[in-house]
CSV table of C-alpha atoms in Angstrom, one decimal:
chain,number,residue,atom,x,y,z
R,11,UNK,CA,-18.9,7.5,-4.0
R,12,UNK,CA,-16.4,6.0,-6.5
R,13,UNK,CA,-13.1,7.1,-8.0
R,14,UNK,CA,-12.3,6.3,-11.5
R,15,UNK,CA,-8.8,4.9,-12.2
R,16,UNK,CA,-7.7,5.5,-15.9
R,17,UNK,CA,-5.2,2.6,-16.1
R,18,UNK,CA,-3.1,2.0,-18.9
R,19,UNK,CA,-4.5,-1.6,-18.7
R,20,UNK,CA,-8.1,-0.4,-18.8
R,21,UNK,CA,-10.3,1.9,-16.8
R,22,UNK,CA,-11.8,0.6,-13.4
R,23,UNK,CA,-13.7,2.0,-10.6
R,24,UNK,CA,-12.9,2.0,-6.7
R,25,UNK,CA,-16.4,2.0,-5.0
R,26,UNK,CA,-16.0,3.7,-1.6
R,27,UNK,CA,-19.0,3.5,0.8
R,28,UNK,CA,-20.7,1.4,3.5
R,29,UNK,CA,-22.3,-1.2,2.0
R,30,UNK,CA,-20.3,-1.2,-1.3
R,31,UNK,CA,-20.3,-4.9,-1.5
R,32,UNK,CA,-23.5,-4.7,-3.5
R,33,UNK,CA,-21.5,-3.7,-6.4
R,34,UNK,CA,-19.6,-7.1,-6.4
R,35,UNK,CA,-21.8,-9.3,-8.7
R,36,UNK,CA,-21.7,-6.7,-11.4
R,37,UNK,CA,-17.9,-6.9,-11.8
R,38,UNK,CA,-17.9,-10.6,-12.5
R,39,UNK,CA,-19.0,-10.5,-16.1
R,40,UNK,CA,-19.7,-13.8,-17.7
R,41,UNK,CA,-17.5,-15.8,-15.4
R,42,UNK,CA,-18.3,-19.5,-15.0
R,43,UNK,CA,-16.4,-19.8,-11.8
R,44,UNK,CA,-15.0,-17.7,-9.0
R,45,UNK,CA,-12.2,-18.2,-6.6
R,46,UNK,CA,-12.1,-16.3,-3.3
R,47,UNK,CA,-8.7,-16.0,-1.9
R,48,UNK,CA,-8.9,-14.9,1.9
R,49,UNK,CA,-7.0,-15.1,5.1
R,50,UNK,CA,-8.1,-17.7,7.3
R,51,UNK,CA,-9.8,-15.5,9.9
R,52,UNK,CA,-12.1,-14.1,7.2
R,53,UNK,CA,-13.6,-17.3,6.3
R,54,UNK,CA,-17.1,-16.0,7.4
R,55,UNK,CA,-16.8,-13.1,5.3
R,56,UNK,CA,-15.5,-15.2,2.3
R,57,UNK,CA,-18.6,-17.5,2.7
R,58,UNK,CA,-20.8,-14.6,2.7
R,59,UNK,CA,-19.4,-13.2,-0.4
R,60,UNK,CA,-19.5,-16.7,-2.0
R,61,UNK,CA,-23.2,-16.7,-1.2
R,62,UNK,CA,-23.8,-13.6,-3.5
R,63,UNK,CA,-22.1,-14.3,-6.5
R,64,UNK,CA,-24.5,-16.9,-8.0
R,65,UNK,CA,-21.8,-19.1,-9.5
R,66,UNK,CA,-19.6,-22.1,-8.3
R,67,UNK,CA,-17.0,-20.8,-5.8
R,68,UNK,CA,-13.7,-22.1,-4.9
R,69,UNK,CA,-12.5,-20.9,-1.4
R,70,UNK,CA,-8.8,-20.5,-0.9
R,71,UNK,CA,-7.6,-20.0,2.5
R,72,UNK,CA,-4.0,-18.4,3.0
R,73,UNK,CA,-2.1,-17.4,6.1
R,74,UNK,CA,-2.8,-14.0,7.6
R,75,UNK,CA,-0.5,-11.0,7.1
R,76,UNK,CA,2.9,-11.2,5.5
R,77,UNK,CA,3.1,-15.1,5.7
R,78,UNK,CA,0.6,-15.2,2.9
R,79,UNK,CA,3.1,-13.6,0.5
R,80,UNK,CA,5.5,-16.6,0.0
R,81,UNK,CA,6.4,-18.6,-3.1
R,82,UNK,CA,5.1,-21.6,-1.2
R,83,UNK,CA,1.5,-20.1,-0.8
R,84,UNK,CA,1.4,-18.8,-4.4
R,85,UNK,CA,2.2,-22.3,-5.8
R,86,UNK,CA,-0.7,-23.8,-3.4
R,87,UNK,CA,-3.0,-21.3,-5.1
R,88,UNK,CA,-2.1,-22.2,-8.5
R,89,UNK,CA,-2.6,-25.8,-7.7
R,90,UNK,CA,-6.0,-25.2,-6.3
R,91,UNK,CA,-6.9,-23.2,-9.4
R,92,UNK,CA,-5.9,-26.2,-11.5
R,93,UNK,CA,-7.7,-28.7,-9.6
R,94,UNK,CA,-11.0,-26.4,-10.1
R,95,UNK,CA,-10.2,-26.2,-13.9
R,96,UNK,CA,-10.0,-22.6,-13.6
R,97,UNK,CA,-10.3,-21.0,-17.1
R,98,UNK,CA,-9.1,-17.6,-18.5
R,99,UNK,CA,-12.5,-15.9,-18.2
R,100,UNK,CA,-13.1,-17.0,-14.7
R,101,UNK,CA,-12.6,-14.4,-11.8
R,102,UNK,CA,-10.2,-14.3,-8.8
R,103,UNK,CA,-11.5,-12.2,-5.7
R,104,UNK,CA,-9.2,-11.2,-3.2
R,105,UNK,CA,-10.5,-10.5,0.3
R,106,UNK,CA,-8.6,-9.1,2.9
R,107,UNK,CA,-5.5,-6.8,4.1
R,108,UNK,CA,-2.8,-5.7,1.7
R,109,UNK,CA,-0.9,-8.9,1.9
R,110,UNK,CA,-4.0,-10.9,0.7
R,111,UNK,CA,-4.8,-8.5,-2.0
R,112,UNK,CA,-1.0,-8.4,-3.1
R,113,UNK,CA,-1.1,-12.1,-3.3
R,114,UNK,CA,-4.5,-12.6,-4.9
R,115,UNK,CA,-3.6,-10.0,-7.6
R,116,UNK,CA,-0.4,-11.9,-8.4
R,117,UNK,CA,-2.4,-15.3,-8.6
R,118,UNK,CA,-4.6,-13.6,-11.1
R,119,UNK,CA,-1.8,-12.1,-13.1
R,120,UNK,CA,0.3,-15.3,-13.4
R,121,UNK,CA,-2.5,-17.8,-13.8
R,122,UNK,CA,-3.0,-18.7,-17.6
R,123,UNK,CA,-1.0,-15.2,-18.0
R,124,UNK,CA,-3.9,-13.3,-16.6
R,125,UNK,CA,-7.4,-13.7,-15.5
R,126,UNK,CA,-9.7,-11.0,-14.2
R,127,UNK,CA,-9.4,-10.0,-10.6
R,128,UNK,CA,-11.6,-8.1,-8.3
R,129,UNK,CA,-10.2,-6.6,-4.9
R,130,UNK,CA,-12.2,-6.4,-1.6
R,131,UNK,CA,-9.8,-4.8,0.8
R,132,UNK,CA,-10.7,-5.2,4.3
R,133,UNK,CA,-8.1,-2.7,6.0
R,134,UNK,CA,-7.5,0.9,5.7
R,135,UNK,CA,-4.0,0.1,4.4
R,136,UNK,CA,-5.3,-2.2,1.8
R,137,UNK,CA,-8.2,0.4,0.6
R,138,UNK,CA,-5.7,3.3,0.2
R,139,UNK,CA,-2.7,1.7,-1.0
R,140,UNK,CA,-2.5,-2.1,-2.1
R,141,UNK,CA,-5.8,-2.4,-3.7
R,142,UNK,CA,-5.2,0.5,-6.1
R,143,UNK,CA,-2.6,0.8,-8.8
R,144,UNK,CA,-2.0,-2.8,-10.0
R,145,UNK,CA,1.3,-3.5,-7.8
R,146,UNK,CA,1.0,-7.3,-7.0
R,147,UNK,CA,3.7,-9.7,-5.6
R,148,UNK,CA,5.2,-11.6,-2.9
R,149,UNK,CA,8.1,-11.2,-0.6
R,150,UNK,CA,11.5,-13.1,-0.6
R,151,UNK,CA,13.8,-13.3,2.4
R,152,UNK,CA,16.1,-10.7,0.8
R,153,UNK,CA,13.4,-8.1,0.8
R,154,UNK,CA,9.7,-7.1,0.4
R,155,UNK,CA,7.9,-7.1,-3.0
R,156,UNK,CA,10.9,-8.4,-4.9
R,157,UNK,CA,8.8,-10.7,-7.2
R,158,UNK,CA,5.7,-9.4,-8.8
R,159,UNK,CA,3.7,-7.8,-11.7
R,160,UNK,CA,1.9,-4.8,-12.5
R,161,UNK,CA,-1.7,-6.0,-13.0
R,162,UNK,CA,-4.9,-3.9,-12.5
R,163,UNK,CA,-8.0,-5.3,-11.3
R,164,UNK,CA,-11.4,-4.9,-13.1
R,165,UNK,CA,-12.8,-3.2,-9.9
R,166,UNK,CA,-12.1,-2.5,-6.2
R,167,UNK,CA,-14.8,-2.5,-3.4
R,168,UNK,CA,-14.0,-0.5,-0.3
R,169,UNK,CA,-16.9,-1.3,1.9
R,170,UNK,CA,-16.1,0.9,4.8
R,171,UNK,CA,-18.4,-1.2,7.1
R,172,UNK,CA,-15.9,-3.9,6.9
R,173,UNK,CA,-13.5,-1.6,9.0
R,174,UNK,CA,-16.0,-1.5,12.0
R,175,UNK,CA,-14.3,-4.4,13.6
R,176,UNK,CA,-10.7,-3.5,12.4
R,177,UNK,CA,-8.3,-3.1,15.8
R,178,UNK,CA,-7.6,0.5,16.2
R,179,UNK,CA,-4.0,0.1,15.8
R,180,UNK,CA,-4.6,-1.2,12.3
R,181,UNK,CA,-6.8,1.7,11.5
R,182,UNK,CA,-4.0,4.2,12.7
R,183,UNK,CA,-1.3,2.2,10.8
R,184,UNK,CA,-3.5,2.5,7.7
R,185,UNK,CA,-3.9,6.3,8.1
R,186,UNK,CA,0.0,6.6,7.7
R,187,UNK,CA,-0.4,6.0,4.0
R,188,UNK,CA,-3.2,8.5,3.9
R,189,UNK,CA,-1.1,11.0,5.5
R,190,UNK,CA,1.6,10.1,2.9
R,191,UNK,CA,-0.8,11.2,0.3
R,192,UNK,CA,-1.2,14.5,1.9
R,193,UNK,CA,2.5,15.0,2.3
R,194,UNK,CA,3.3,14.4,-1.3
R,195,UNK,CA,0.1,15.6,-3.2
R,196,UNK,CA,-3.2,16.5,-1.7
R,197,UNK,CA,-2.5,19.0,1.2
R,198,UNK,CA,-6.0,19.0,2.2
R,199,UNK,CA,-5.5,15.7,3.7
R,200,UNK,CA,-2.9,17.3,6.1
R,201,UNK,CA,-5.6,19.9,7.0
R,202,UNK,CA,-8.4,17.4,7.6
R,203,UNK,CA,-6.1,15.4,10.0
R,204,UNK,CA,-4.9,18.6,11.8
R,205,UNK,CA,-8.5,19.8,12.4
R,206,UNK,CA,-9.3,16.6,14.3
R,207,UNK,CA,-7.0,13.8,14.5
R,208,UNK,CA,-9.3,11.7,16.6
R,209,UNK,CA,-12.2,12.1,14.2
R,210,UNK,CA,-9.9,11.4,11.4
R,211,UNK,CA,-9.1,8.0,12.9
R,212,UNK,CA,-13.0,7.1,13.5
R,213,UNK,CA,-14.0,4.9,10.7
R,214,UNK,CA,-17.7,5.9,11.0
R,215,UNK,CA,-17.0,9.5,10.5
R,216,UNK,CA,-17.5,11.5,7.4
R,217,UNK,CA,-13.9,13.0,7.8
R,218,UNK,CA,-12.6,9.4,7.6
R,219,UNK,CA,-14.4,8.7,4.6
R,220,UNK,CA,-13.2,11.9,2.9
R,221,UNK,CA,-9.7,11.0,3.9
R,222,UNK,CA,-9.9,7.6,2.2
R,223,UNK,CA,-11.4,9.0,-0.8
R,224,UNK,CA,-8.9,11.7,-1.2
R,225,UNK,CA,-6.1,9.3,-0.7
R,226,UNK,CA,-7.6,6.9,-3.2
R,227,UNK,CA,-7.9,9.7,-5.7
R,228,UNK,CA,-4.2,10.8,-5.2
R,229,UNK,CA,-3.1,7.2,-5.9
R,230,UNK,CA,-5.5,7.0,-9.1
R,231,UNK,CA,-4.3,10.3,-10.5
R,232,UNK,CA,-0.4,9.3,-10.0
R,233,UNK,CA,-1.1,5.6,-11.5
R,234,UNK,CA,-2.8,6.9,-14.3
R,235,UNK,CA,0.1,9.2,-15.3
R,236,UNK,CA,2.6,6.6,-14.7
R,237,UNK,CA,1.5,3.0,-14.5
R,238,UNK,CA,5.0,1.4,-14.6
R,239,UNK,CA,6.8,3.7,-12.2
R,240,UNK,CA,9.1,4.9,-15.2
R,241,UNK,CA,8.9,8.6,-15.6
R,242,UNK,CA,10.5,10.1,-12.3
R,243,UNK,CA,13.5,12.5,-12.4
R,244,UNK,CA,14.2,15.4,-10.0
R,245,UNK,CA,11.2,17.4,-9.5
R,246,UNK,CA,9.2,15.5,-12.3
R,247,UNK,CA,8.1,12.7,-10.1
R,248,UNK,CA,5.6,10.1,-11.2
R,249,UNK,CA,4.4,7.0,-9.6
R,250,UNK,CA,7.7,7.0,-7.5
R,251,UNK,CA,6.1,9.7,-5.4
R,252,UNK,CA,4.0,7.0,-3.8
R,253,UNK,CA,7.3,5.6,-2.3
R,254,UNK,CA,7.8,8.6,0.1
R,255,UNK,CA,9.2,7.2,3.4
R,256,UNK,CA,9.3,3.5,1.7
R,257,UNK,CA,13.0,3.2,1.2
R,258,UNK,CA,13.7,3.2,4.9
R,259,UNK,CA,10.2,1.7,5.8
R,260,UNK,CA,10.6,-1.4,3.5
R,261,UNK,CA,14.1,-2.0,5.0
R,262,UNK,CA,12.8,-1.8,8.6
R,263,UNK,CA,10.1,-4.5,7.7
R,264,UNK,CA,12.6,-6.9,6.1
R,265,UNK,CA,15.0,-6.2,9.0
R,266,UNK,CA,12.2,-7.0,11.5
R,267,UNK,CA,11.3,-10.3,9.7
R,268,UNK,CA,8.0,-8.6,8.7
R,269,UNK,CA,6.7,-8.6,12.2
R,270,UNK,CA,6.1,-4.7,12.0
R,271,UNK,CA,2.8,-3.4,10.5
R,272,UNK,CA,3.6,-1.8,7.1
R,273,UNK,CA,2.2,1.6,8.4
R,274,UNK,CA,4.3,1.7,11.5
R,275,UNK,CA,7.3,1.1,9.3
R,276,UNK,CA,6.5,3.8,6.8
R,277,UNK,CA,5.7,6.2,9.7
R,278,UNK,CA,9.4,5.8,10.9
R,279,UNK,CA,10.5,6.2,7.2
R,280,UNK,CA,8.6,9.4,6.5
R,281,UNK,CA,9.8,10.9,9.9
R,282,UNK,CA,13.4,10.1,8.5
R,283,UNK,CA,12.8,11.4,5.1
R,284,UNK,CA,11.3,14.7,6.3
R,285,UNK,CA,14.6,15.2,8.0
R,286,UNK,CA,16.6,14.3,5.0
R,287,UNK,CA,14.4,16.7,2.9
R,288,UNK,CA,15.1,19.4,5.5
R,289,UNK,CA,18.9,19.0,5.0
R,290,UNK,CA,18.8,18.4,1.2
R,291,UNK,CA,15.8,20.0,-0.2
R,292,UNK,CA,15.1,22.9,2.2
R,293,UNK,CA,11.8,21.4,3.7
R,294,UNK,CA,11.1,23.9,6.5
R,295,UNK,CA,11.0,22.9,10.3
R,296,UNK,CA,7.4,23.4,10.6
R,297,UNK,CA,6.6,20.7,8.2
R,298,UNK,CA,9.1,18.4,9.8
R,299,UNK,CA,7.5,18.9,13.1
R,300,UNK,CA,4.1,18.3,11.4
R,301,UNK,CA,5.3,14.8,10.5
R,302,UNK,CA,6.1,14.2,14.1
R,303,UNK,CA,2.8,15.7,15.3
R,304,UNK,CA,0.5,13.9,13.0
R,305,UNK,CA,2.2,10.5,12.9
R,306,UNK,CA,3.1,10.5,16.5
R,307,UNK,CA,-0.4,11.8,17.5
R,308,UNK,CA,-1.9,8.7,15.7
R,309,UNK,CA,0.4,6.6,18.1
R,310,UNK,CA,2.7,5.6,15.2
R,311,UNK,CA,6.4,4.9,15.9
R,312,UNK,CA,8.9,7.6,14.9
R,313,UNK,CA,12.0,5.6,15.5
R,314,UNK,CA,13.8,2.1,15.1
R,315,UNK,CA,16.7,0.5,16.6
R,316,UNK,CA,19.7,2.8,16.6
R,317,UNK,CA,22.2,0.0,16.1
R,318,UNK,CA,20.5,-1.3,13.1
R,319,UNK,CA,21.5,1.5,10.6
R,320,UNK,CA,24.2,-0.4,8.7
R,321,UNK,CA,22.1,-3.3,8.3
R,322,UNK,CA,19.1,-1.2,7.1
R,323,UNK,CA,21.3,0.8,4.6
R,324,UNK,CA,22.5,-2.5,3.1
R,325,UNK,CA,18.8,-3.5,2.7
R,326,UNK,CA,17.9,-0.2,1.1
R,327,UNK,CA,20.3,-0.9,-1.8
R,328,UNK,CA,17.7,-3.5,-3.0
R,329,UNK,CA,15.0,-0.8,-3.2
R,330,UNK,CA,13.2,-0.8,-6.4
R,331,UNK,CA,14.1,2.8,-7.0
R,332,UNK,CA,17.7,2.1,-6.9
R,333,UNK,CA,19.7,2.2,-10.3
R,334,UNK,CA,22.6,0.0,-10.3
R,335,UNK,CA,24.6,0.8,-7.2
R,336,UNK,CA,23.1,4.3,-6.9
R,337,UNK,CA,20.4,4.8,-4.2
R,338,UNK,CA,17.5,7.0,-4.9
R,339,UNK,CA,14.9,8.3,-2.5
R,340,UNK,CA,11.8,10.5,-2.6
R,341,UNK,CA,11.7,13.5,-0.6
R,342,UNK,CA,9.7,16.7,-0.6
R,343,UNK,CA,10.6,20.2,-0.8
R,344,UNK,CA,7.4,21.3,0.7
R,345,UNK,CA,3.7,19.5,1.2
R,346,UNK,CA,2.7,18.6,-2.0
R,347,UNK,CA,5.9,18.9,-4.0
R,348,UNK,CA,7.9,15.6,-4.2
R,349,UNK,CA,11.4,15.2,-5.2
R,350,UNK,CA,13.7,12.4,-6.4
R,351,UNK,CA,17.0,12.4,-4.9
R,352,UNK,CA,19.7,10.5,-6.8
R,353,UNK,CA,22.6,9.4,-4.5
R,354,UNK,CA,21.8,11.1,-1.4
R,355,UNK,CA,24.6,12.3,0.9
R,356,UNK,CA,25.4,9.4,3.3
R,357,UNK,CA,26.4,11.7,6.2
R,358,UNK,CA,22.9,13.4,5.9
R,359,UNK,CA,21.0,10.0,5.9
R,360,UNK,CA,23.1,8.9,8.9
R,361,UNK,CA,22.4,12.2,10.8
R,362,UNK,CA,18.7,11.9,10.1
R,363,UNK,CA,18.6,8.5,11.4
R,364,UNK,CA,20.4,9.4,14.6
R,365,UNK,CA,18.2,12.4,15.1
R,366,UNK,CA,15.3,10.0,15.3
R,367,UNK,CA,17.1,7.4,17.5
């Protein structure tokens, strides 16, 4: 299976299948060298990939999880490429979860003002979110993804067999982003999950493969129409629709010192946003309850520290959707119909948070 992404920077394919790593050599073009950026625990996989590319390979190990997305790690990657005499037509491969692919993509975007990049995500979250759409970057203490670039890969390889050893909690956290795609666009995702939530979380099932493919297709369609996240207003929502639940979710991640899984934080963000949408956009009670049933049914959290609201609200002001001092959030009026809300009522946001807490 493959999904075509018609990007403004050039089309590319997302290969989704068990054994999809066989597509990798065909994506390297005439590169003389390859750099493989990987988290330290995935060294065996990085070595396996290096053995298949038929070119000199520089392995660059980085810290696992959010610890990879720092300016210090970025600087170390640049220096390693310099020592390897990495040129503009050589290729960077990012192997790992969303933090690694975010970092590797930014390394590729910034080295010599842009070198080819191939993404090999190894988590559900990375496959359906971080690896598709060209958002790359690192974190700052002040907030998540505040430094980065829009930079598309030449190809993405979602080898579903790489998920076989992924901890169940990480699989379920990744499914939060899959469900998000159902809430904002493809309602069939919601139906598939409702029919059999356990099967939906089984990485070997055909239902899971369909959910991943549908989520990638949602992101590919949205990105093709609004690559730089610049067209959203009211009910005409472009790429910003993908940020449903993320305004609060990103604030939770920053407040927790990036110790929370992204999917866990986004689950809380979507549960909160469904309640804000009920009050401001008329989202029906059944749909709000469906958020809780599906997210909670996957074992994802639906609440965060009650006393943290004021701090979270301050962090939310740094959200990328904000315009000047005005907060903007993405809500839904019904499944599949996102709406951008400018300056949402503060009392409604507080009440929604208290309802969760």
